[in-house]
Short mmCIF file of C-alpha atoms and ligand atoms in Angstrom, two decimals:
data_model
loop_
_atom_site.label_atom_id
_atom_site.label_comp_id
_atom_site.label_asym_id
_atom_site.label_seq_id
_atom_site.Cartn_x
_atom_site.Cartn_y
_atom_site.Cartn_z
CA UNK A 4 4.71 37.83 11.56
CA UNK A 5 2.59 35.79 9.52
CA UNK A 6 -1.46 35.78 9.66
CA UNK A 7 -1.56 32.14 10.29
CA UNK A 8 -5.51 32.10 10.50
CA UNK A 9 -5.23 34.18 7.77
CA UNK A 10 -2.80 31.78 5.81
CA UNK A 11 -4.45 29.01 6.71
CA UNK A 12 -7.70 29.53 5.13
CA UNK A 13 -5.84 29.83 1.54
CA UNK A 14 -5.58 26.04 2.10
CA UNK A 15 -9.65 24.40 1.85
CA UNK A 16 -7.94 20.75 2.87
CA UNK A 17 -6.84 22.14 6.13
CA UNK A 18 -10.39 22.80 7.47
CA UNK A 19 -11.27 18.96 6.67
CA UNK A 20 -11.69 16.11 9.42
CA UNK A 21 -10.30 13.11 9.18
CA UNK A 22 -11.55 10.14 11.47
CA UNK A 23 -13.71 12.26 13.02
CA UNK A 24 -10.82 15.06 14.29
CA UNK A 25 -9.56 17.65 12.67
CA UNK A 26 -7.08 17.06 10.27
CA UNK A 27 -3.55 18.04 11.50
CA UNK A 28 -1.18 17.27 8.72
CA UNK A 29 2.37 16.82 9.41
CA UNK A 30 3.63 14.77 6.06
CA UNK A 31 4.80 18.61 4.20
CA UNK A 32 8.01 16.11 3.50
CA UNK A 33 5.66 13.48 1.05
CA UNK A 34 4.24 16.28 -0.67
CA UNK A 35 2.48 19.70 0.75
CA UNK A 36 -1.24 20.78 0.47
CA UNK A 37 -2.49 22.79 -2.19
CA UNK A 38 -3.81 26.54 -1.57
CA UNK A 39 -7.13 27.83 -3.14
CA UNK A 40 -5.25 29.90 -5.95
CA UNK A 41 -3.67 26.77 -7.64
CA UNK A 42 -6.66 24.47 -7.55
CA UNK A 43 -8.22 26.88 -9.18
CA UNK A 44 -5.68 28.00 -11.50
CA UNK A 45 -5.57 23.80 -12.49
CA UNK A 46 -9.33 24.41 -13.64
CA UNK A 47 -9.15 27.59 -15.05
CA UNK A 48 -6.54 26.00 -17.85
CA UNK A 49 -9.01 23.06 -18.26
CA UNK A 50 -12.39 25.21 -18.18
CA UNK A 51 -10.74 28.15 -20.77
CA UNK A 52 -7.08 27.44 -22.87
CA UNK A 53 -6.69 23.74 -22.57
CA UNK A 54 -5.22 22.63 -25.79
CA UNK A 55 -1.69 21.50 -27.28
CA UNK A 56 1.57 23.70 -26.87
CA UNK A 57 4.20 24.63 -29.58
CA UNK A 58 1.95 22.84 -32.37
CA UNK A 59 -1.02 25.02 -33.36
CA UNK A 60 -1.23 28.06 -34.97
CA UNK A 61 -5.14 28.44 -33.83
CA UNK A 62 -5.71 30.83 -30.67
CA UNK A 63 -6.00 28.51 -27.91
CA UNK A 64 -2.90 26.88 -29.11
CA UNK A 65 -1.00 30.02 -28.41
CA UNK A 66 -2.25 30.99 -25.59
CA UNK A 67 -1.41 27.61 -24.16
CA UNK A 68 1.75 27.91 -25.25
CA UNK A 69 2.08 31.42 -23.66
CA UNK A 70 1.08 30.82 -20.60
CA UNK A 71 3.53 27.56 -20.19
CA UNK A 72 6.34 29.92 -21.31
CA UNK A 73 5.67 32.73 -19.16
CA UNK A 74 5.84 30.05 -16.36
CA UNK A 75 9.37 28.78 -17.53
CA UNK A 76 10.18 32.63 -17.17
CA UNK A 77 9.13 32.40 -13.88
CA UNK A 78 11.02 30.07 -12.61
CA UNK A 79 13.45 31.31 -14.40
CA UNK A 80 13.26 34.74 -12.14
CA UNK A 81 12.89 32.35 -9.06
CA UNK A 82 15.76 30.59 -9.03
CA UNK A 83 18.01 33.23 -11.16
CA UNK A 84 18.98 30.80 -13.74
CA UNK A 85 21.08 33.24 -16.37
CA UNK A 86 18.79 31.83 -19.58
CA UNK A 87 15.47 30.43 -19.90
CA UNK A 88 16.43 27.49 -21.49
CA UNK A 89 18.26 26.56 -18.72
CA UNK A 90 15.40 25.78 -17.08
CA UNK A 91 13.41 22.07 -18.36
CA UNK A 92 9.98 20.61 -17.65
CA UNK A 93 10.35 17.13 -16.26
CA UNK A 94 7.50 15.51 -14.59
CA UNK A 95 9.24 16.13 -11.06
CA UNK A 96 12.51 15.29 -9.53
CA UNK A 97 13.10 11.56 -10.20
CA UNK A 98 12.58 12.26 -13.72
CA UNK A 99 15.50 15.13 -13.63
CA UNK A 100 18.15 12.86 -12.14
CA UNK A 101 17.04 10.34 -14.14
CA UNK A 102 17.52 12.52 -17.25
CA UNK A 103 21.03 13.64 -15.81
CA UNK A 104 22.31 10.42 -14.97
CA UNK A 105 21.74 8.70 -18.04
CA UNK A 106 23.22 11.63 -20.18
CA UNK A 107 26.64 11.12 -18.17
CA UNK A 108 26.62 7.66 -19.54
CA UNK A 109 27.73 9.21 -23.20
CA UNK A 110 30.53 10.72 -20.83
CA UNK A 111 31.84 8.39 -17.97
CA UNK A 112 34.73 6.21 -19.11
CA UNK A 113 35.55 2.60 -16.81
CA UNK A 114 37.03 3.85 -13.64
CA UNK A 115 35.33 7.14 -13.13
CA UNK A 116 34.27 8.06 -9.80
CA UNK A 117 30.87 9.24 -8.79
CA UNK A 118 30.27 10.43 -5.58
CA UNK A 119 26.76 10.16 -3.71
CA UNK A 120 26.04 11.57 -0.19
CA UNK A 121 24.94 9.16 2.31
CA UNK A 122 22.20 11.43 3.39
CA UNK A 123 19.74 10.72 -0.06
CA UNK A 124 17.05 9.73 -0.96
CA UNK A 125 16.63 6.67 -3.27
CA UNK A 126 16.01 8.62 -6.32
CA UNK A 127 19.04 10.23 -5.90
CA UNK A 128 21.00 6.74 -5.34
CA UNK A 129 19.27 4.43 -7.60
CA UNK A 130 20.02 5.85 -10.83
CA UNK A 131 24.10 6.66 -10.34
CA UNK A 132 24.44 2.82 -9.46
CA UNK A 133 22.71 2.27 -13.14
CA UNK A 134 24.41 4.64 -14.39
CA UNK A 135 27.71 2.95 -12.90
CA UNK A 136 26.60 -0.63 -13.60
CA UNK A 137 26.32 0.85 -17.52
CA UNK A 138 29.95 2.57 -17.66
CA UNK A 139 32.25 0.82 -15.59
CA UNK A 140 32.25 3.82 -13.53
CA UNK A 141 33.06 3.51 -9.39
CA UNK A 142 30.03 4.55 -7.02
CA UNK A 143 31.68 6.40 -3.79
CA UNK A 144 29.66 7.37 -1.10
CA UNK A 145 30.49 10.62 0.95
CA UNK A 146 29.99 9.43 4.67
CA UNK A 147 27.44 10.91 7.52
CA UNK A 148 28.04 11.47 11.58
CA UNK A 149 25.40 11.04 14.00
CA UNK A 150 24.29 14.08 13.72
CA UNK A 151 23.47 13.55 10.44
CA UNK A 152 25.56 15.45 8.61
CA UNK A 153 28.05 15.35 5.73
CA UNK A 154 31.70 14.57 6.53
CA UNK A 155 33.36 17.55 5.13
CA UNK A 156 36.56 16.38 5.72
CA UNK A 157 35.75 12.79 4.10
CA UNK A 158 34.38 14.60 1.08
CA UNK A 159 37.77 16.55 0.46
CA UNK A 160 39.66 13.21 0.67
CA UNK A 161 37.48 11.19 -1.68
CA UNK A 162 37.49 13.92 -4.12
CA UNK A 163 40.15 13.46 -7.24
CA UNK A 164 40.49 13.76 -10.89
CA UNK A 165 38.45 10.22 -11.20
CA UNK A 166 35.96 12.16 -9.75
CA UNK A 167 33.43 13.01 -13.07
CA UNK A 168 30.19 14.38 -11.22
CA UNK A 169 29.00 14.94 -7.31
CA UNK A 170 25.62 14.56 -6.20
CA UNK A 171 23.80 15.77 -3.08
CA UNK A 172 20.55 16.95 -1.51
CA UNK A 173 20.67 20.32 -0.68
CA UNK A 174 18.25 19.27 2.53
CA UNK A 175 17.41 16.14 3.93
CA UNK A 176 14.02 14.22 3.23
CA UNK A 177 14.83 11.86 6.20
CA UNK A 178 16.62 14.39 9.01
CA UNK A 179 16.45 17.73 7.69
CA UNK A 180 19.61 18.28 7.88
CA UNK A 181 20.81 21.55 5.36
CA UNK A 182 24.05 20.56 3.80
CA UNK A 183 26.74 22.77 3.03
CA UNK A 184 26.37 23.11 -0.85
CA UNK A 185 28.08 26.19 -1.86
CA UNK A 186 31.69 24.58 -0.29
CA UNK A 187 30.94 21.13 -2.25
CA UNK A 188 29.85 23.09 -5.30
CA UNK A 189 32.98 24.80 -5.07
CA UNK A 190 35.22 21.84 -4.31
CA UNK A 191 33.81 19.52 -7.09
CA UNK A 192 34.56 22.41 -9.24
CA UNK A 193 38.10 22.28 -8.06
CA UNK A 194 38.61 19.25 -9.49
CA UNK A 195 36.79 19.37 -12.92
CA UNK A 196 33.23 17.54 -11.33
CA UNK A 197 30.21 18.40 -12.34
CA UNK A 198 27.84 18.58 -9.09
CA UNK A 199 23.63 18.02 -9.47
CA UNK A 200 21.83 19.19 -6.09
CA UNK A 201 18.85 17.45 -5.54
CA UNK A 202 16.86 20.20 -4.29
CA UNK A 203 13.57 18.53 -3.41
CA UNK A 204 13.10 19.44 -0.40
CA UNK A 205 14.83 23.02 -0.48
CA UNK A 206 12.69 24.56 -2.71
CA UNK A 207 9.63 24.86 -0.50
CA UNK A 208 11.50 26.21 2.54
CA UNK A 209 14.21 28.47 0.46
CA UNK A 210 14.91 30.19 -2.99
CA UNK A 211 17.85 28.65 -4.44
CA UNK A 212 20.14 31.42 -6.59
CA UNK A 213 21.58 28.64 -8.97
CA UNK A 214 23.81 31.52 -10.09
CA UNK A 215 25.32 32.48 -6.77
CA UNK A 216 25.65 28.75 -5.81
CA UNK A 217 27.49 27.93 -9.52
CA UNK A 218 26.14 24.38 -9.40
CA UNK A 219 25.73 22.84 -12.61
CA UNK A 220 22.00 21.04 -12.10
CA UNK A 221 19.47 21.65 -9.70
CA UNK A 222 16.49 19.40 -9.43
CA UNK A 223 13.05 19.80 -7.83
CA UNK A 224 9.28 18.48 -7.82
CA UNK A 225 6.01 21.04 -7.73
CA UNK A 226 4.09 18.86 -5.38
CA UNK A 227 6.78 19.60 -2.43
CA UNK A 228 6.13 23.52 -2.92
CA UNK A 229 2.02 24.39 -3.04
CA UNK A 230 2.37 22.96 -6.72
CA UNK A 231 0.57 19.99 -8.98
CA UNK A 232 1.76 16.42 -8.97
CA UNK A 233 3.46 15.50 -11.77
CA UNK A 234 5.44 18.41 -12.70
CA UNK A 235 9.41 19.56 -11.89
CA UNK A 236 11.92 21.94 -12.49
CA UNK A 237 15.61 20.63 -14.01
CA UNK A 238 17.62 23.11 -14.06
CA UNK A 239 21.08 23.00 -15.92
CA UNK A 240 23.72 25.06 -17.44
CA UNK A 241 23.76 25.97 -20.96
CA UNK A 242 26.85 24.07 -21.41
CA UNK A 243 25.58 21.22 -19.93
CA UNK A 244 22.55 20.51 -21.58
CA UNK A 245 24.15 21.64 -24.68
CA UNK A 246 26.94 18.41 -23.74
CA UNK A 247 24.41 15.64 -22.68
CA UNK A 248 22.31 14.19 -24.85
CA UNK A 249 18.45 14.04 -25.10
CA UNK A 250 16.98 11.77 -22.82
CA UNK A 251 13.94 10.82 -24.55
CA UNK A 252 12.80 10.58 -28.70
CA UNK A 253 9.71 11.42 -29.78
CA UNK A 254 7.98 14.63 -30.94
CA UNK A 255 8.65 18.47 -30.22
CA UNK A 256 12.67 17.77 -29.16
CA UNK A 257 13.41 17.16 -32.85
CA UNK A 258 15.09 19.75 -35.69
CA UNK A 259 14.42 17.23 -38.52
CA UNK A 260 13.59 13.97 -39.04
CA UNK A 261 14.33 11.35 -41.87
CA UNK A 262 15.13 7.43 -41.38
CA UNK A 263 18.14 8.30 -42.40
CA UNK A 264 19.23 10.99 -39.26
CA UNK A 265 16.99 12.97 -36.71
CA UNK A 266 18.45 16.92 -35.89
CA UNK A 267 17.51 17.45 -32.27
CA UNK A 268 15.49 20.93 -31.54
CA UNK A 269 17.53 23.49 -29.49
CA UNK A 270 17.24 23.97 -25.61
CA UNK A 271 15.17 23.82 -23.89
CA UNK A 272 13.29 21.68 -26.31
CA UNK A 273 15.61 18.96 -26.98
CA UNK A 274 14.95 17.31 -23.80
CA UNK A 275 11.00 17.69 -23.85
CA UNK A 276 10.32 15.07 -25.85
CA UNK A 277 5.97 14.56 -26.32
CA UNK A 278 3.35 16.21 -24.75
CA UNK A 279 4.22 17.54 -21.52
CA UNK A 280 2.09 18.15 -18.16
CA UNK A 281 0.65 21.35 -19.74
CA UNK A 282 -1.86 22.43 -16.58
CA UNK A 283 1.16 21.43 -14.38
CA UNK A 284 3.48 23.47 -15.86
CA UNK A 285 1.60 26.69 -15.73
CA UNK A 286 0.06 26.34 -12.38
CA UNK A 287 3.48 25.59 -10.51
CA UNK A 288 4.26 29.39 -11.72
CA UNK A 289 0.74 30.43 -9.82
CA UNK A 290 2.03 28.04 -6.86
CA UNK A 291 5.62 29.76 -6.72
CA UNK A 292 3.74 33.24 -6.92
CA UNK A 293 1.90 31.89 -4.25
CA UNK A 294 4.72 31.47 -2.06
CA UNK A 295 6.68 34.47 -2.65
CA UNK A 296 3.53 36.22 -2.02
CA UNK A 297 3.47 34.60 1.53
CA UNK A 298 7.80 35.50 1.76
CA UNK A 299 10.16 33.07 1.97
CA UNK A 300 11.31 35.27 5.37
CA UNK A 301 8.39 35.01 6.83
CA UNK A 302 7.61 31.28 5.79
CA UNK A 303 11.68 30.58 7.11
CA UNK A 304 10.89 32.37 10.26
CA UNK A 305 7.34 30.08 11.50
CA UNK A 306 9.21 27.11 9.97
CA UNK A 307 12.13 27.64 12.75
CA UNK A 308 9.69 28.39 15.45
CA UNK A 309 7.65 25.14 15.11
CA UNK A 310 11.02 23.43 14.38
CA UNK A 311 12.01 24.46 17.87
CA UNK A 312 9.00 24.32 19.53
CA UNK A 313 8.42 20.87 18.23
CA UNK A 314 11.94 19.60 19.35
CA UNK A 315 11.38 21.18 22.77
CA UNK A 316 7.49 19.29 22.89
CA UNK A 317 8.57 16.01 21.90
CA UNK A 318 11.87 15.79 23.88
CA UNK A 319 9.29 15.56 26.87
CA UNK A 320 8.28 12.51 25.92
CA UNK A 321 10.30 9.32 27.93
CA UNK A 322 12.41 7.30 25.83
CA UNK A 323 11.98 9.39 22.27
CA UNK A 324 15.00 10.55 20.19
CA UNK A 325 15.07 12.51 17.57
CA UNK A 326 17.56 11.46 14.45
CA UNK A 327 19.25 14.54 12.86
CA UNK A 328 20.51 17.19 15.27
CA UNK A 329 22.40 18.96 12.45
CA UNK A 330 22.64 23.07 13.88
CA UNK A 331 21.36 23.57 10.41
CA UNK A 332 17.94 22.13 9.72
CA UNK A 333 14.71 22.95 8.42
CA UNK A 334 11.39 21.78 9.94
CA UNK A 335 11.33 18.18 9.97
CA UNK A 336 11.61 16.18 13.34
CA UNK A 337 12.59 12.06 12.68
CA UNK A 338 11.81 10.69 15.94
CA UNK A 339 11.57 7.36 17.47
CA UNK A 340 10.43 5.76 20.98
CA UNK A 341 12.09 3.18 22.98
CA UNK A 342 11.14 0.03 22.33
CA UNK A 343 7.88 0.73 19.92
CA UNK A 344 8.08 0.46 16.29
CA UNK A 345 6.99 3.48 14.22
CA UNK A 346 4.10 2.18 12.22
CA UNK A 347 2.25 1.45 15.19
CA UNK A 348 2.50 4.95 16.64
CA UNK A 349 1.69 6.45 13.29
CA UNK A 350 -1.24 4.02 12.76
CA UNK A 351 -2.65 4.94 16.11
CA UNK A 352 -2.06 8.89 15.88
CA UNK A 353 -3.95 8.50 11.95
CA UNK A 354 -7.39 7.91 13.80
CA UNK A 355 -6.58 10.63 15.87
CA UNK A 356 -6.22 12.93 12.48
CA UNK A 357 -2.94 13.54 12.82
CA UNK A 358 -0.96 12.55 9.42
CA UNK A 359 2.71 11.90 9.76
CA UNK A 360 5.09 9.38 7.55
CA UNK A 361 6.63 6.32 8.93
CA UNK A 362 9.19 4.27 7.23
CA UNK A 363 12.59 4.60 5.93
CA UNK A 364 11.50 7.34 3.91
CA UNK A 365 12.65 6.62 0.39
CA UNK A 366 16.17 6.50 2.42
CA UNK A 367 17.07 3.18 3.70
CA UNK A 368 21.05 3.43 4.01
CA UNK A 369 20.34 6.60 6.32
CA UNK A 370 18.30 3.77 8.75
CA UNK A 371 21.19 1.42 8.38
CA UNK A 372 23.48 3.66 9.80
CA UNK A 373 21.30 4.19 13.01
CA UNK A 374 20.35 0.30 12.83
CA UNK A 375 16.91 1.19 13.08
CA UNK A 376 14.09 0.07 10.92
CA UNK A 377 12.63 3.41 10.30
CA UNK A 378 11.34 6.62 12.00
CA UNK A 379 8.47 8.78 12.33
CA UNK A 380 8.48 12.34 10.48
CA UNK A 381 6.70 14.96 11.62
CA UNK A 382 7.77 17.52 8.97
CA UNK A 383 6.13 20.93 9.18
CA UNK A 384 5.27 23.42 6.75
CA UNK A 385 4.38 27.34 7.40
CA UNK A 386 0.94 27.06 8.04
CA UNK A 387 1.23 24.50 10.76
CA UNK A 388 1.08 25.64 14.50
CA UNK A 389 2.23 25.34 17.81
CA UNK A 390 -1.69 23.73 18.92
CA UNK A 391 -1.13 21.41 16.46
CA UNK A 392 2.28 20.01 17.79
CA UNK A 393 0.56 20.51 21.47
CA UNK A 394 -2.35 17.57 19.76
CA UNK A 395 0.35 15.46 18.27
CA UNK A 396 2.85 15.67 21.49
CA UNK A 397 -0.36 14.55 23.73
CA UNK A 398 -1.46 12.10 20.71
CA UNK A 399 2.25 10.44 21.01
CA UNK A 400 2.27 10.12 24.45
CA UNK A 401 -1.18 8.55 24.71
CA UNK A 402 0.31 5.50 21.87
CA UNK A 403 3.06 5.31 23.66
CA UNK A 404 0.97 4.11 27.10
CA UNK A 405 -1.10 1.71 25.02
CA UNK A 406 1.62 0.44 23.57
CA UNK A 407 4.57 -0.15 26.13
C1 PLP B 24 10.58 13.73 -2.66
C2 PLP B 24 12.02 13.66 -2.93
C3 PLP B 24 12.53 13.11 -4.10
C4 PLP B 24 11.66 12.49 -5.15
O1 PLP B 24 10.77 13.42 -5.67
P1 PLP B 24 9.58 12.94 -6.64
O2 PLP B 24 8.67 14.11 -6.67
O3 PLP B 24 8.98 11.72 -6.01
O4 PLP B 24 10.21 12.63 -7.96
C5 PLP B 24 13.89 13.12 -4.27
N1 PLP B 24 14.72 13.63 -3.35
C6 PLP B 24 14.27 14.18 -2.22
C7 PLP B 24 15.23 14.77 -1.25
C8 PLP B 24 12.91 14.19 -1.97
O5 PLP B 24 12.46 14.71 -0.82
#
């Protein structure tokens, strides 16, 4: 089992007080706090080797440069991607899908189908009705059950040779709910789709194997896994990237350039157009050391227990439910209580320290289908603990007294 104590002191925000209390923070989903090794890892590159990448020939240049590339390599080794170059800087996961989407508009012909889950998030919708809007191309949605999970069967049938390229979270922002990737990698495949898996929220609870999953992009932000702001992973197969075309102009993603035609650099270049989050970069390789140095058993293992214990806790509470009841889930809990809207709850368990997100979440259609204006997430991360549900579980209960 995991030194908890131990862990926790890695993390200096976690000691902090806020209104008074002691900080209990429960918002892992929005973005995760940042251990001791990273912050000052972020320094480090500003205080010794800050300067330009891929430009210079003088020292700090290159070692710069070194130290981004020994991060791609990295992540690279995290998520077994076969090359390299397979694996592209963005400035987190909006940017990726972003980048994706709009290179499929070079492909998509009027009548096309893309098919979006009904469990995203709006960065993973938003974009693929532009990108529609642009082509001609049909939208299709892939419908939820109350549980919250994907229709398998409903997938299947929407799935045909108009079908040009799937997308899906691989987990839930909103319910947590895991979805079954691997089978709708392999179905999309079936039919000639391309799939993207927005893995935003999988990456700081799991290590993807893009390899063993076969799925042709795989998106995620730093800032959800112990990493900077303003730094993500695209991942995408050679052939892929090689297809779409760059995303962006500018410098460092060029071959040659004359007014009369621009050569594009190779992969992964191509699509890292300008000067890139340098101290991002390398530091979300110290962040993903940081977590396989902590296991992604052991973090899996206190993430189900406070999952569980956390379900157990709240369900005490008269008139809450909990939205998502998926069997597989990682540790977020969407709750509501009869009768009380969510932002009043969180806004009263804030002053008691306790940080949680209200709202739709960045995934409105998910709140349309339950006809509810929003929820509250409590989404956990590995060093949370049991006393700190106990707080929040007596912190709900007093709201809810005041407020009904
Ligand atoms: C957070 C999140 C995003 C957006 O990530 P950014 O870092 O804001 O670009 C997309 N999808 C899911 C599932 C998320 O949780």
């Amino acid at each position: 089992m995991l030194d908890i104590q131990k862990i926790r002191a890695d993390f200096p925000i976690l000691s902090q007080k806020v209104n008074g209390k002691p900080l209990i923070y429960f918002d892992n989903g929005a973005t995760s706090q940042k251990p001791q090794v990273v912050i000052d890892a972020i320094s480090k590159y500003y205080q010794k080797i800050n300067a330009n990448i891929h430009r210079g020939v003088h020292t700090l240049s290159q070692l710069a440069t070194d130290a981004y590339e020994i991060s791609r390599g990295k992540i690279q080794n995290h998520i077994n991607a076969k090359h390299s170059h397979e694996v592209l800087f963005t400035s987190g996961t909006t940017f990726g899908i972003n980048l994706v989407a709009n290179g499929f508009a070079a492909i998509l012909k009027p009548g096309d189908e893309v098919l979006v889950s009904a469990l995203e998030h709006h960065s993973n919708i938003v974009p693929w009705q532009m990108l529609c809007e642009k082509t001609g191309a049909v939208l299709k949605v892939i419908p939820m059950n109350e549980k919250g999970e994907l229709i398998m069967a409903e997938f299947d049938k929407l799935l045909s040779k108009k079908t040009k390229i799937v997308t899906t979270n691989h987990i839930s922002n909103a319910l947590g709910t895991i979805n079954p990737i691997k089978y709708m990698i392999d179905q999309a495949h079936a039919v000639g789709a391309a799939i993207l898996i927005d893995g935003a929220q999988a990456v700081p609870h799991l290590k993807p194997d893009v390899q063993d999953l076969d799925c042709d992009f795989y998106v995620f932000s730093g800032h959800k896994m112990c990493g900077p702001t303003g730094v993500g992973i695209l991942y995408g197969k050679e052939d892929w990237l090689n297809k779409l075309p760059p995303y962006q102009g500018g410098g460092e993603m060029i071959k040659e350039v004359t007014f009369e035609k621009t050569t594009y650099a190779e992969l992964p270049h191509k699509f890292e157009a300008g000067t890139p989050n340098i101290a991002g970069g390398i530091v979300l390789g110290t962040a993903i050391d940081y977590m396989n140095g902590v296991g992604f058993e052991n973090i899996q293992k206190q993430e189900l227990e406070l999952l569980k214990y956390g379900t157990k806790r709240l369900l005490e509470i008269e008139g809450l439910k909990i939205f998502g009841t998926s069997q597989e889930k990682t540790s977020v809990i969407s709750f509501n209580i009869k009768g009380i809207h969510p932002y009043d709850i969180g806004t009263i368990i804030d002053k008691l320290g306790i940080a949680v997100r209200t709202g739709h979440h960045c995934a409105q259609p998910i709140m349309n289908y339950f006809e509810i204006p929003g929820t509250i997430r409590a989404s956990f991360s590995f060093y949370n603990t049991k006393e700190e549900i106990d707080v929040m579980v007596e912190a709900v209960k007093r709201a809810t007294l005041m407020l009904s």
